Coordinates of C-alpha atoms and ligand atoms in Angstrom, one line a residue:
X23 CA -17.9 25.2 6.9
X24 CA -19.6 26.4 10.3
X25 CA -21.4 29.3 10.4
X26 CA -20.3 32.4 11.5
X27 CA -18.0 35.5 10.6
X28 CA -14.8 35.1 8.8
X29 CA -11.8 34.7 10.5
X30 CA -8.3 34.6 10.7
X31 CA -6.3 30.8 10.8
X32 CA -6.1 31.5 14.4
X33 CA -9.9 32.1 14.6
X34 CA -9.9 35.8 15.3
X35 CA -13.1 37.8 13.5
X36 CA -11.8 39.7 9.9
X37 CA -13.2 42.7 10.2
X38 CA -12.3 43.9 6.4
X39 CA -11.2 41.4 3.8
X40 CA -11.0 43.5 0.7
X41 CA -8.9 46.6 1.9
X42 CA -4.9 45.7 3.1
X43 CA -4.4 48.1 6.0
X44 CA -2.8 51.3 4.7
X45 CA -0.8 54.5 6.4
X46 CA -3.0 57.0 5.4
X47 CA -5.7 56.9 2.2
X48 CA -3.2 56.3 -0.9
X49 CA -0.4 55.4 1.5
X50 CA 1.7 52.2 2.0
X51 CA 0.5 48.5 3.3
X52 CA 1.0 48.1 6.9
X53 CA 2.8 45.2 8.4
X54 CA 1.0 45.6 11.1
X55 CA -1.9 43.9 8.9
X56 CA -1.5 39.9 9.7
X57 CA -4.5 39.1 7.5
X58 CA -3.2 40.0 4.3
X59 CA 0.1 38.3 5.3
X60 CA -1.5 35.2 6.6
X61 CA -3.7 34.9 3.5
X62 CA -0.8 35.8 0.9
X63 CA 1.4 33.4 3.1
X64 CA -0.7 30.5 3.0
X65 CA -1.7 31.2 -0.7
X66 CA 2.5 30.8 -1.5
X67 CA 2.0 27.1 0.2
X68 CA -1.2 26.2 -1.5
X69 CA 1.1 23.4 -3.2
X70 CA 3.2 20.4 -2.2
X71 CA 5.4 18.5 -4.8
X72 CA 3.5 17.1 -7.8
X73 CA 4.1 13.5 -8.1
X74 CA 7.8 12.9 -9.9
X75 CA 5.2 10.3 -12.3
X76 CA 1.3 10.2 -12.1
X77 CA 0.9 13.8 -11.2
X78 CA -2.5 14.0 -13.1
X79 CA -4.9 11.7 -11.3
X80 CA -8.7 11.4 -10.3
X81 CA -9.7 8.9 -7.2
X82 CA -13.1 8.1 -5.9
X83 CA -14.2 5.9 -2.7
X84 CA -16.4 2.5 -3.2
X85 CA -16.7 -1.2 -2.2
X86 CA -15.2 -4.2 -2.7
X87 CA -17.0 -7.2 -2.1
X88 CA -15.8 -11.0 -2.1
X89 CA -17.4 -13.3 -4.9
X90 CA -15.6 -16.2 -3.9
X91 CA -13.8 -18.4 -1.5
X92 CA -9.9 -17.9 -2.0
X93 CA -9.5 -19.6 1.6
X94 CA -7.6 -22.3 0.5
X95 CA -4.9 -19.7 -0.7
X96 CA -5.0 -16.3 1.8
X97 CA -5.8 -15.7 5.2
X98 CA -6.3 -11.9 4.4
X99 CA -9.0 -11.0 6.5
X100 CA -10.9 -8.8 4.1
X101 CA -11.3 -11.6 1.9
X102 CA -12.2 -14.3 4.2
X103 CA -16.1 -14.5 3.3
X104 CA -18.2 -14.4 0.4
X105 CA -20.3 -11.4 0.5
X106 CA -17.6 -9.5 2.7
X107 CA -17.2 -5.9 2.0
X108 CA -14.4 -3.3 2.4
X109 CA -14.6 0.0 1.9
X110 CA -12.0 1.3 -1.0
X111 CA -10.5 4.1 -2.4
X112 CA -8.8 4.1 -6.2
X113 CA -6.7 6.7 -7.5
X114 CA -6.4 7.0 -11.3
X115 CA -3.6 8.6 -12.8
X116 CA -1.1 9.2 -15.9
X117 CA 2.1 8.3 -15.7
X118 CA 4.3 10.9 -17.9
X119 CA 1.9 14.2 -17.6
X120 CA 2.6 17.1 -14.8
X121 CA -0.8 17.8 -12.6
X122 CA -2.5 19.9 -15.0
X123 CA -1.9 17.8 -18.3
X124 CA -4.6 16.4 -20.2
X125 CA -6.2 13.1 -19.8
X126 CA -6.3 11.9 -23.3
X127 CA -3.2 11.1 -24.3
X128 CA -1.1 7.8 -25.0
X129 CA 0.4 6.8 -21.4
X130 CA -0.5 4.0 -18.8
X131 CA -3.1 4.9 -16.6
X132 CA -2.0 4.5 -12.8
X133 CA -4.9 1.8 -10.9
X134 CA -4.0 2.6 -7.5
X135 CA -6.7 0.7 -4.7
X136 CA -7.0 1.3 -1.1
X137 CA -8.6 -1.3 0.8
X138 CA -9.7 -0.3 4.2
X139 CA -9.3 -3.7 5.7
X140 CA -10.0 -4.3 9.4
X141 CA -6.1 -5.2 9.4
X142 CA -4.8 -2.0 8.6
X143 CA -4.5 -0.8 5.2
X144 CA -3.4 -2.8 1.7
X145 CA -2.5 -0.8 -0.9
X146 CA -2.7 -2.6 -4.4
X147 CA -0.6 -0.2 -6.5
X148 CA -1.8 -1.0 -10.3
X149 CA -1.5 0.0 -13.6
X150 CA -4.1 -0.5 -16.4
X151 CA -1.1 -2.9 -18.3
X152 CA -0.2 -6.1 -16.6
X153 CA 3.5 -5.5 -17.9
X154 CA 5.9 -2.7 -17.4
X155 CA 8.9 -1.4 -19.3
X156 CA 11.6 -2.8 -17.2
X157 CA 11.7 -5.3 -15.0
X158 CA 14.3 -3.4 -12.5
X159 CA 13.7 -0.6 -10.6
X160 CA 17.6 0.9 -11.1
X161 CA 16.3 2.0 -14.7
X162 CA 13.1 3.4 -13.7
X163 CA 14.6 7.1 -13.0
X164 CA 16.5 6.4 -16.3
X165 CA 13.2 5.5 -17.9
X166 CA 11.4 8.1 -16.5
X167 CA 13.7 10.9 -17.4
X168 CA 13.1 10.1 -20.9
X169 CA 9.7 10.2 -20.6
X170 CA 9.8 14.1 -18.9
X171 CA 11.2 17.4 -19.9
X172 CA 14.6 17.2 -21.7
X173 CA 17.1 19.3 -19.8
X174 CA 17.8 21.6 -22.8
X175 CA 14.3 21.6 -24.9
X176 CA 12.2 21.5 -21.6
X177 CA 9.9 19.1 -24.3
X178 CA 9.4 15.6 -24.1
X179 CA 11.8 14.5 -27.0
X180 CA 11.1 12.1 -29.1
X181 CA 15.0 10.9 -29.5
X182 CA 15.1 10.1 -25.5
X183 CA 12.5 8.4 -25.2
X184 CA 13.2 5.7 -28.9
X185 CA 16.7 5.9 -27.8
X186 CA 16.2 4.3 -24.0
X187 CA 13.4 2.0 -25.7
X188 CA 15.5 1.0 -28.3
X189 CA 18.2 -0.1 -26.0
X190 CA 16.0 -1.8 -23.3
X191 CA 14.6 -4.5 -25.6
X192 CA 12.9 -5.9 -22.5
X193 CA 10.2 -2.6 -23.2
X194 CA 9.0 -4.4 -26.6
X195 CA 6.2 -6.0 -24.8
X196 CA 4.8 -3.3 -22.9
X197 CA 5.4 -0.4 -26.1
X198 CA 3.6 -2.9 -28.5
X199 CA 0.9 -2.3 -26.2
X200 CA 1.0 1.2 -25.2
X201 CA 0.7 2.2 -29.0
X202 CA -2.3 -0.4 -29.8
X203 CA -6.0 0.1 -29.1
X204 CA -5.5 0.3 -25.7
X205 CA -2.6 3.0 -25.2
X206 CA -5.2 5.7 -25.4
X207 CA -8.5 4.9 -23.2
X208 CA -11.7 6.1 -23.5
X209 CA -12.1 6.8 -20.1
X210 CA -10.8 5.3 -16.5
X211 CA -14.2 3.4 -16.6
X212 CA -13.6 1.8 -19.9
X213 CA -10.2 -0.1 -18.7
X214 CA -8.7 -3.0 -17.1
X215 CA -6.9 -2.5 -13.9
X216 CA -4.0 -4.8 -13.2
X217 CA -1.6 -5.6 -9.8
X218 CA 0.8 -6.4 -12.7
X219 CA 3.5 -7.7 -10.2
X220 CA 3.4 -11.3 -8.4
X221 CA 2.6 -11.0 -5.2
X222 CA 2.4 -13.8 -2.4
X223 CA -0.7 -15.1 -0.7
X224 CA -0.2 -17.2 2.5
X225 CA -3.2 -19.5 4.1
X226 CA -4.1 -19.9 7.3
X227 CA -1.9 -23.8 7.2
X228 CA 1.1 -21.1 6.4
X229 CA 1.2 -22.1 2.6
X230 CA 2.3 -19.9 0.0
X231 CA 1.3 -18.9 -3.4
X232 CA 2.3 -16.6 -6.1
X233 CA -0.9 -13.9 -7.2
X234 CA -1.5 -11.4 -9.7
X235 CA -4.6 -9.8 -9.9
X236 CA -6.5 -8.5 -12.9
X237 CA -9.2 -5.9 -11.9
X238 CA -11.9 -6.7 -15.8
X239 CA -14.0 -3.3 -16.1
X240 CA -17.9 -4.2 -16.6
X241 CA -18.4 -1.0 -18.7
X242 CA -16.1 -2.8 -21.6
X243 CA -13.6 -1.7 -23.2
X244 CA -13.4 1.7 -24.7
X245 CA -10.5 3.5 -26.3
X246 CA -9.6 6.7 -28.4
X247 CA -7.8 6.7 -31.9
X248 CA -5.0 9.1 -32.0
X249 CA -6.9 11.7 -34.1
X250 CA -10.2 11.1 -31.2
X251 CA -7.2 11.8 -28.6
X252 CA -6.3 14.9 -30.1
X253 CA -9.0 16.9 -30.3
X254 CA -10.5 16.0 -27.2
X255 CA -7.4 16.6 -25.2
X256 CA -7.4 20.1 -26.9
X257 CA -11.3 20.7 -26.5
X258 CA -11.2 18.8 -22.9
X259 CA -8.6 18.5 -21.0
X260 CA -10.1 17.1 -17.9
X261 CA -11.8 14.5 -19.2
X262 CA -11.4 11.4 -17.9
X263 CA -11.5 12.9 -14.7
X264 CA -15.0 14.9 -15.4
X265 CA -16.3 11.6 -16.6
X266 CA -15.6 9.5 -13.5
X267 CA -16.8 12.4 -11.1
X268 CA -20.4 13.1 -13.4
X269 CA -21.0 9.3 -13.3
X270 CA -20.8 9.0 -9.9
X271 CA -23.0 12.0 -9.4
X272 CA -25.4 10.6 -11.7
X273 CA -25.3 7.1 -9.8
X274 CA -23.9 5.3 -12.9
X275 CA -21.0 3.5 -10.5
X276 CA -18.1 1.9 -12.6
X277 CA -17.5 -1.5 -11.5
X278 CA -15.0 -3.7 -12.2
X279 CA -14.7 -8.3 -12.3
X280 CA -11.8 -9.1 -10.1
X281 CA -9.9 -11.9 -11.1
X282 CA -6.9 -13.5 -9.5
X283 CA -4.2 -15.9 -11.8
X284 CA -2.8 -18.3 -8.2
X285 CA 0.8 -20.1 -9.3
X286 CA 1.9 -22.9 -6.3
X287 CA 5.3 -22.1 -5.4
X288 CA 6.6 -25.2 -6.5
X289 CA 6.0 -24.2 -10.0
X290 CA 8.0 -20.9 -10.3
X291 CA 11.4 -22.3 -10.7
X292 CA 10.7 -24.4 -13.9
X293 CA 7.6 -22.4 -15.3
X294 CA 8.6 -21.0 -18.7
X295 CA 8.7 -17.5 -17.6
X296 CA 10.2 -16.2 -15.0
X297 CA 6.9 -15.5 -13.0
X298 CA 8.7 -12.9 -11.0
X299 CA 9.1 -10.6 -14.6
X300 CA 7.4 -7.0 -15.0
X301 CA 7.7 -7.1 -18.5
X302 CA 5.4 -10.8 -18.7
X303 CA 2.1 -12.3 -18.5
X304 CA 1.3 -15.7 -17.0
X305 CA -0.8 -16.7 -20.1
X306 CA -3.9 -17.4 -19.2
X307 CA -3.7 -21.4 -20.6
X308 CA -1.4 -21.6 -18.2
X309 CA -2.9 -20.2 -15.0
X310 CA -6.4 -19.3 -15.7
X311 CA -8.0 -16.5 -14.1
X312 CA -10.3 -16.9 -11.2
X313 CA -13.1 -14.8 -10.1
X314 CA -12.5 -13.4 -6.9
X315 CA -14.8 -10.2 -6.3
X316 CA -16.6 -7.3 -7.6
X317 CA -15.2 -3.6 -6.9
X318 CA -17.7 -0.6 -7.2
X319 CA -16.6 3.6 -7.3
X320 CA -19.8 4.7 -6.0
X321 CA -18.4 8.0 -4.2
X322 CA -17.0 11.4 -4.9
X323 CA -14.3 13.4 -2.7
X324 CA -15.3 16.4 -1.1
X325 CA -12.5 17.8 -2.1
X326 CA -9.9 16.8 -4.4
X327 CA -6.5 18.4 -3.0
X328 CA -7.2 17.0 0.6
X329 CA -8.4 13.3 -0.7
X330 CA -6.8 12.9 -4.1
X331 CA -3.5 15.1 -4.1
X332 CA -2.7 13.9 -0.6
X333 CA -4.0 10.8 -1.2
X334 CA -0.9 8.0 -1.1
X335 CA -0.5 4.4 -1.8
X336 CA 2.7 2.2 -0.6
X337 CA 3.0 -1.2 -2.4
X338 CA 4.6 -2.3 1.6
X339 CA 1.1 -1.6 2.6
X340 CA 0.5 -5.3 2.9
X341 CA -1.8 -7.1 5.7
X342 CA -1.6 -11.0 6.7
X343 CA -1.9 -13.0 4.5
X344 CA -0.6 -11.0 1.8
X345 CA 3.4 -10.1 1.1
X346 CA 6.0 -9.6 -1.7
X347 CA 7.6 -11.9 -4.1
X348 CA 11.0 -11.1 -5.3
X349 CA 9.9 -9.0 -8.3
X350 CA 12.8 -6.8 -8.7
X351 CA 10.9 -4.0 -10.0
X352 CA 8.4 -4.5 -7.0
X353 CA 11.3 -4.7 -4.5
X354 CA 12.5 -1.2 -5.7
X355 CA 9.3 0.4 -5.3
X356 CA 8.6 -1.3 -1.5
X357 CA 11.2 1.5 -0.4
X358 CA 10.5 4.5 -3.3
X359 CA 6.8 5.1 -2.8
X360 CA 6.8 5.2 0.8
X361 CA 10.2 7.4 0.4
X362 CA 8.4 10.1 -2.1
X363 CA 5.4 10.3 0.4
X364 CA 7.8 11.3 3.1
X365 CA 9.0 14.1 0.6
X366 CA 5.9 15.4 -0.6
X367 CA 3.3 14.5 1.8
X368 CA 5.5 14.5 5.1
X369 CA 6.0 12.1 7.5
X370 CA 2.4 12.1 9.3
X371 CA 0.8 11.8 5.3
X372 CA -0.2 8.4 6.9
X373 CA -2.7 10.4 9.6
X374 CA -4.8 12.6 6.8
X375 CA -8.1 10.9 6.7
X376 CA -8.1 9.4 3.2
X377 CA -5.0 7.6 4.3
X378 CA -5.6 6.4 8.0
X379 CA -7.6 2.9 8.8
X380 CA -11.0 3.5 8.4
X381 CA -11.9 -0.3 9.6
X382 CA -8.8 -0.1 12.2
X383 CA -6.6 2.2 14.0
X384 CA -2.7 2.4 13.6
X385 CA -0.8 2.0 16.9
X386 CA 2.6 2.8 17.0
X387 CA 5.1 4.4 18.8
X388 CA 6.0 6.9 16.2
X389 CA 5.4 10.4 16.9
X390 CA 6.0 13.8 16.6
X391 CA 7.5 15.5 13.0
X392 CA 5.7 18.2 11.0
X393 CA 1.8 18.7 11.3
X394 CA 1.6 15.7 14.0
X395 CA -1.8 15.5 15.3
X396 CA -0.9 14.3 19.1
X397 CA -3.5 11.4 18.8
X398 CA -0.9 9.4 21.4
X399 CA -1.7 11.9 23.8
X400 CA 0.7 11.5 26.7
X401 CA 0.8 7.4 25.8
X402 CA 4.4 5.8 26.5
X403 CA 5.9 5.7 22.9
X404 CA 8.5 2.7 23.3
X405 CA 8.2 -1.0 23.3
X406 CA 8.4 -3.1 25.4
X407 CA 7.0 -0.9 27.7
X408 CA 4.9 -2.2 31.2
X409 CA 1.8 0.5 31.0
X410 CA -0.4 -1.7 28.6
X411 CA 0.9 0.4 25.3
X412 CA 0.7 -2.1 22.3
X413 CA 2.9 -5.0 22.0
X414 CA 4.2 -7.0 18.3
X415 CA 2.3 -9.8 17.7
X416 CA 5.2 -12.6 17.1
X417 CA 2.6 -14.2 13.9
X418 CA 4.9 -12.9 10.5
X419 CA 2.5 -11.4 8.1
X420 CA 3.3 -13.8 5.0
X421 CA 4.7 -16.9 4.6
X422 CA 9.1 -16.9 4.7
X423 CA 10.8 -17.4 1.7
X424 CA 13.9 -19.4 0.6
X425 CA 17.0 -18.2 -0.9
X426 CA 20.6 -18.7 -1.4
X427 CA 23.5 -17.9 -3.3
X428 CA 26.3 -15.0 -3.7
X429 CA 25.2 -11.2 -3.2
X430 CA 26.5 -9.2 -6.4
X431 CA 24.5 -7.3 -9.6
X432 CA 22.8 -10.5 -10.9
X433 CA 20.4 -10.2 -13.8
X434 CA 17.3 -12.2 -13.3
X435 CA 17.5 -16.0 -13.3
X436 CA 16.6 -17.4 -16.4
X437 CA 14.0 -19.3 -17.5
X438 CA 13.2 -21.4 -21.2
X439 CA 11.0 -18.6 -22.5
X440 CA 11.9 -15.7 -21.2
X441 CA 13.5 -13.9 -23.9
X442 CA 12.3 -9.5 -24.6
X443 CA 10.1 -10.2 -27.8
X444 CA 8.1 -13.3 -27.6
X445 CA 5.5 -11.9 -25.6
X446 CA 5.6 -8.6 -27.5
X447 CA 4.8 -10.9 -30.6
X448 CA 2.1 -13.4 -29.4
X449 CA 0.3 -9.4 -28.6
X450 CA 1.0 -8.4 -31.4
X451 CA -0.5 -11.3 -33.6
X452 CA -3.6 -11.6 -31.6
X453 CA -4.5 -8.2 -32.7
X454 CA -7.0 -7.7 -35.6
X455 CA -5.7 -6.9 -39.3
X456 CA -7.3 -3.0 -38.4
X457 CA -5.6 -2.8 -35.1
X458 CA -2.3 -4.0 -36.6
X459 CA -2.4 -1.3 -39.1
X460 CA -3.0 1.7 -36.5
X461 CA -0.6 -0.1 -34.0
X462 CA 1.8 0.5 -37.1
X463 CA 0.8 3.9 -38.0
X464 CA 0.9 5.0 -34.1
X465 CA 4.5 3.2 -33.8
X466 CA 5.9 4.6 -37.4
X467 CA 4.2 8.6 -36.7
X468 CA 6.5 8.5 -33.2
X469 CA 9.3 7.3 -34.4
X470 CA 9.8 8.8 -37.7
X471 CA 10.0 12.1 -35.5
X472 CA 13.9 10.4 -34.1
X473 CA 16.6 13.0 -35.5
X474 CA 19.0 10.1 -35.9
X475 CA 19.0 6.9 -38.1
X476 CA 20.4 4.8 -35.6
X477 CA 18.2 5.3 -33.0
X478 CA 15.2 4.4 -35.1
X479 CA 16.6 1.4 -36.7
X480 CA 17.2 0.1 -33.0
X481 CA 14.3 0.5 -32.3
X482 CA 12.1 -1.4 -35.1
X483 CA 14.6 -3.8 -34.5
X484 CA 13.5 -4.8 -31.4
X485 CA 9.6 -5.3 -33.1
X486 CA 11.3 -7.3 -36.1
X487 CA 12.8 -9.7 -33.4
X488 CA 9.2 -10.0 -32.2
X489 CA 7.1 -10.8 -35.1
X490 CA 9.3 -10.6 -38.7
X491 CA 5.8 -9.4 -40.2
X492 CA 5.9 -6.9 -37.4
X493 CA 9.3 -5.6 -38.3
X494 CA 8.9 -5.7 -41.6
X495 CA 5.8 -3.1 -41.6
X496 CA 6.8 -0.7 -39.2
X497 CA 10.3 -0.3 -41.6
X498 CA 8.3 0.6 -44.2
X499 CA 6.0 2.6 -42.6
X500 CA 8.8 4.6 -41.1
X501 CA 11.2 5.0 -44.0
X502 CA 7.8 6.3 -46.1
X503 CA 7.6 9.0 -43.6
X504 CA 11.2 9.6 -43.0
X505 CA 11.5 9.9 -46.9
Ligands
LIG619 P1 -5.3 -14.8 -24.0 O1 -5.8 -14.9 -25.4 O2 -5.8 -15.8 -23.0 O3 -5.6 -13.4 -23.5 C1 -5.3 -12.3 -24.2 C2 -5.5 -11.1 -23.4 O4 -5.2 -9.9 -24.2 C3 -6.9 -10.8 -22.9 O5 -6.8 -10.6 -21.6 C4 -7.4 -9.6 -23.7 O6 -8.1 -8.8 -22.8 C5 -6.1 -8.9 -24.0 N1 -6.1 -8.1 -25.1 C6 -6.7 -8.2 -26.3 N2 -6.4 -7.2 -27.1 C7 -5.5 -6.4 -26.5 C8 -4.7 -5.3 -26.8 N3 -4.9 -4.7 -28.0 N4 -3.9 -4.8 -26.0 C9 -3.7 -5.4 -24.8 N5 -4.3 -6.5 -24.4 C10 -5.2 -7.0 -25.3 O7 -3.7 -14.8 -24.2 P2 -2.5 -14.9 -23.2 O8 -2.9 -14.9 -21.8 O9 -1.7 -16.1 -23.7 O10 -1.8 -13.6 -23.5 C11 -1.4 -13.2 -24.8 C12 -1.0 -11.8 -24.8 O11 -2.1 -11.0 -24.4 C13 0.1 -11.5 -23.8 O12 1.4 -11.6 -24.4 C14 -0.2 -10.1 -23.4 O13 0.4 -9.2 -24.3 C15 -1.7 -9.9 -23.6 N6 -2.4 -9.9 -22.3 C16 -2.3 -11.0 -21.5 C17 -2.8 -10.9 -20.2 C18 -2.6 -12.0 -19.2 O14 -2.6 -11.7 -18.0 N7 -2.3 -13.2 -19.7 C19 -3.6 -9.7 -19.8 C20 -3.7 -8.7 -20.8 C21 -3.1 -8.8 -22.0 P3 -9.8 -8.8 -22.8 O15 -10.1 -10.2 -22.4 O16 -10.1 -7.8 -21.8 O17 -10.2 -8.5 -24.2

């Protein structure tokens, strides 16, 4: 803040900023007094729209460096060089909480990274899960409605959200792990980060590949119990987000082993799973992870509304080198992120400083709208245009992609695995005997609280069909506390 008097928004000296203008001592407020209604004014706009899903959130800036030569499979600038380094900034987030929720609950925890690459900005818009509930963005307002405020209870209701789960088997995989260990973190140090979609890498030769990325944490991994949860969210609700801020402070930077799985094209039609599935893994035997960089948090905002509530990521935030694959579920949100940040950021969100290129600048002919900052000056804003404004470049960012057939709502194409409960299974069974039990105590607490028999015996259904020993526990557990 510079030094100086106060002042008015307009810069004018405040002469009295603890007494409203007044007609006479004891008489009424003046309009005449444009501090107090500039002040209460801008006070009723302190706000824009919380975030529909991952309102609660905590980012921090820090570096990501290259630890090895993926060459051969992207010609992404930033990661053209071991050693290279590019500035980053990673929002952490709930999903299902509004903005002043606690942190220590049982949700995914949002893993959204900014790379300020010299080629304009890619957004890598994770989750600490590699899977999702769905696999098609259609259902995802469906989905998240359940997870909100019923319309008559204003509560989250426990019937909504076993009902949708119950009939969208394809959420097995990702609610088996929600309620293990892992569904309640310690802390967004103690986590994994994970891309979870495929995405597509192309080389400097113009070959593709299919990516996911897995971002390991080098704190290990920590988690709450349910009782741990509890009480902490009671006696503290910030904390996760105190935790990542104090460490920081303290220099104790969080880092995290980036990995990459790489799948040649030629292998996704006949692979087992379909490799374009939210609600799957590639399992590791199959396409091994490879060590591809180191990412460090090693600084705070200066201030949390302007960098982390206005922050925004767009999963179409790509650079070259670096594009979609035909994930439905990634397709969806290519349009829905980019859409809410126009709603609740506005349309110049992109100029605030946590969300312009840092290593670039953007040059476009779009202008104007609210709160524009006329960088363009009095530049021509069309193109082609013959007074040197930019030009396209004619070089397609990523690699083109084949496809064919008849337009209509197809489900996914299917491959010889891909069925809703094997993977939820093979999670299931490579959890210890004690994890197992409070994956079964977590499950059987939420669901014994359904008000309708149905609904809950869809819904252990769907974990029978992944592991019969699964099923067979969770019935009892439930029926014991359903009496
Ligand atoms: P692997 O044995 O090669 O890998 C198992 C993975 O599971 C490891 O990444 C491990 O993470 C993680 N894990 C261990 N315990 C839990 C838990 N309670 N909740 C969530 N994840 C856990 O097996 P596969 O690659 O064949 O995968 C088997 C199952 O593991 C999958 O069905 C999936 O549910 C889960 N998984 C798979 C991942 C993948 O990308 N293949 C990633 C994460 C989970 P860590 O090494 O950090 O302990």
């Amino acid at each position: 803040m510079p030094a100086g008097p106060l002042t008015t928004e307009a810069g004018a000296p405040v002469a009295d900023n603890q007494h409203s203008q007044v007609a006479g001592v004891g008489g009424p407020v003046l309009i005449q007094d444009q501090h107090l209604i500039e002040k209460l004014a801008h006070f009723n706009r302190e706000r824009v729209p919380e975030r529909v899903v991952h309102a609660r959130g905590a980012g921090a800036y820090g570096t990501f460096t290259v630890t090895a030569d993926v060459t051969p499979y992207t010609r992404a600038a930033f990661l053209s060089e071991i050693g290279k380094e590019t500035e980053v900034f990673l929002r952490f987030s709930t999903v299902a909480g509004n903005l002043g929720a606690a942190d220590a609950v049982r949700d995914p925890r949002g893993f959204a990274l900014k790379f300020y690459t010299e080629e304009g900005n890619y957004d890598l818009v994770g989750n600490n899960t590699p899977i999702f509930f769905i696999k098609d963005a259609i259902k995802f307002p469906d989905f998240i409605h359940t997870q909100k405020r019923d319309p008559y209870t204003g509560s989250q209701e426990p019937d909504n959200v076993w009902d949708f789960w119950g009939l969208s088997p394809e959420s097995t995989h990702q609610v088996t792990w929600l309620f293990g260990d892992r569904g309640i973190p310690a802390s967004y140090r103690h986590m994994n980060g994970y891309g979870s979609h495929t995405f597509q890498w192309t080389n400097a030769a113009g070959e593709a590949f299919w990516v996911k990325y897995h971002f390991k944490t080098d704190q290990g991994i920590r988690n709450l119990t349910a009782e741990e949860a509890a009480v902490l969210a009671g006696q503290d609700p910030d904390s996760h987000q105190r935790d990542l801020r104090v460490s920081i402070e303290n220099g104790d930077f969080p880092s995290w082993t980036v990995q990459a799985q790489i799948m040649p094209v030629a292998d996704a039609p006949t692979y087992r799973f379909n490799p374009f599935d939210l609600t799957k893994v590639w399992p590791h035997a199959d396409y091994p992870p490879i060590e591809i960089g180191r990412l460090e948090l090693n600084r705070n905002p200066r201030n949390v509304f302007a960098e982390v509530e206005q922050s925004i990521f767009s999963p179409h935030h790509f650079v070259p080198g670096i594009g979609p694959s035909p994930d439905n579920m990634l397709q969806g949100r290519l349009f829905a992120y980019g859409d809410a940040h126009r709603y609740r950021v506005g349309i110049n969100a992109d100029q605030l400083p946590v969300n312009r290129p840092h290593a670039t600048e953007a040059r476009t002919h779009g202008r104007d709208g609210h709160a524009y900052d006329g960088r363009h000056g009095g530049a021509k804003n069309y193109e082609p245009n013959s007074f040197g404004g930019p030009a396209q470049t004619d070089q397609p960012l990523w690699a083109a992609t084949t496809v064919s057939g008849v337009t209509g709502d197809h489900p996914a194409p299917s491959h010889a695995e891909d069925d809703d409960y094997g993977q939820a299974g093979t999670l299931y069974r490579l959890m210890s005997e004690d994890e197992k039990e409070r994956l079964i105590a977590n499950l059987a607490g939420s669901i014994a609280q359904v008000s309708r028999d149905d609904i809950a015996e869809r819904a252990i259904e769907n974990f029978r069909r992944a592991d019969e020993d699964y099923g067979k526990r969770l019935h009892a557990a439930v029926q014991a506390l359903r009496g």
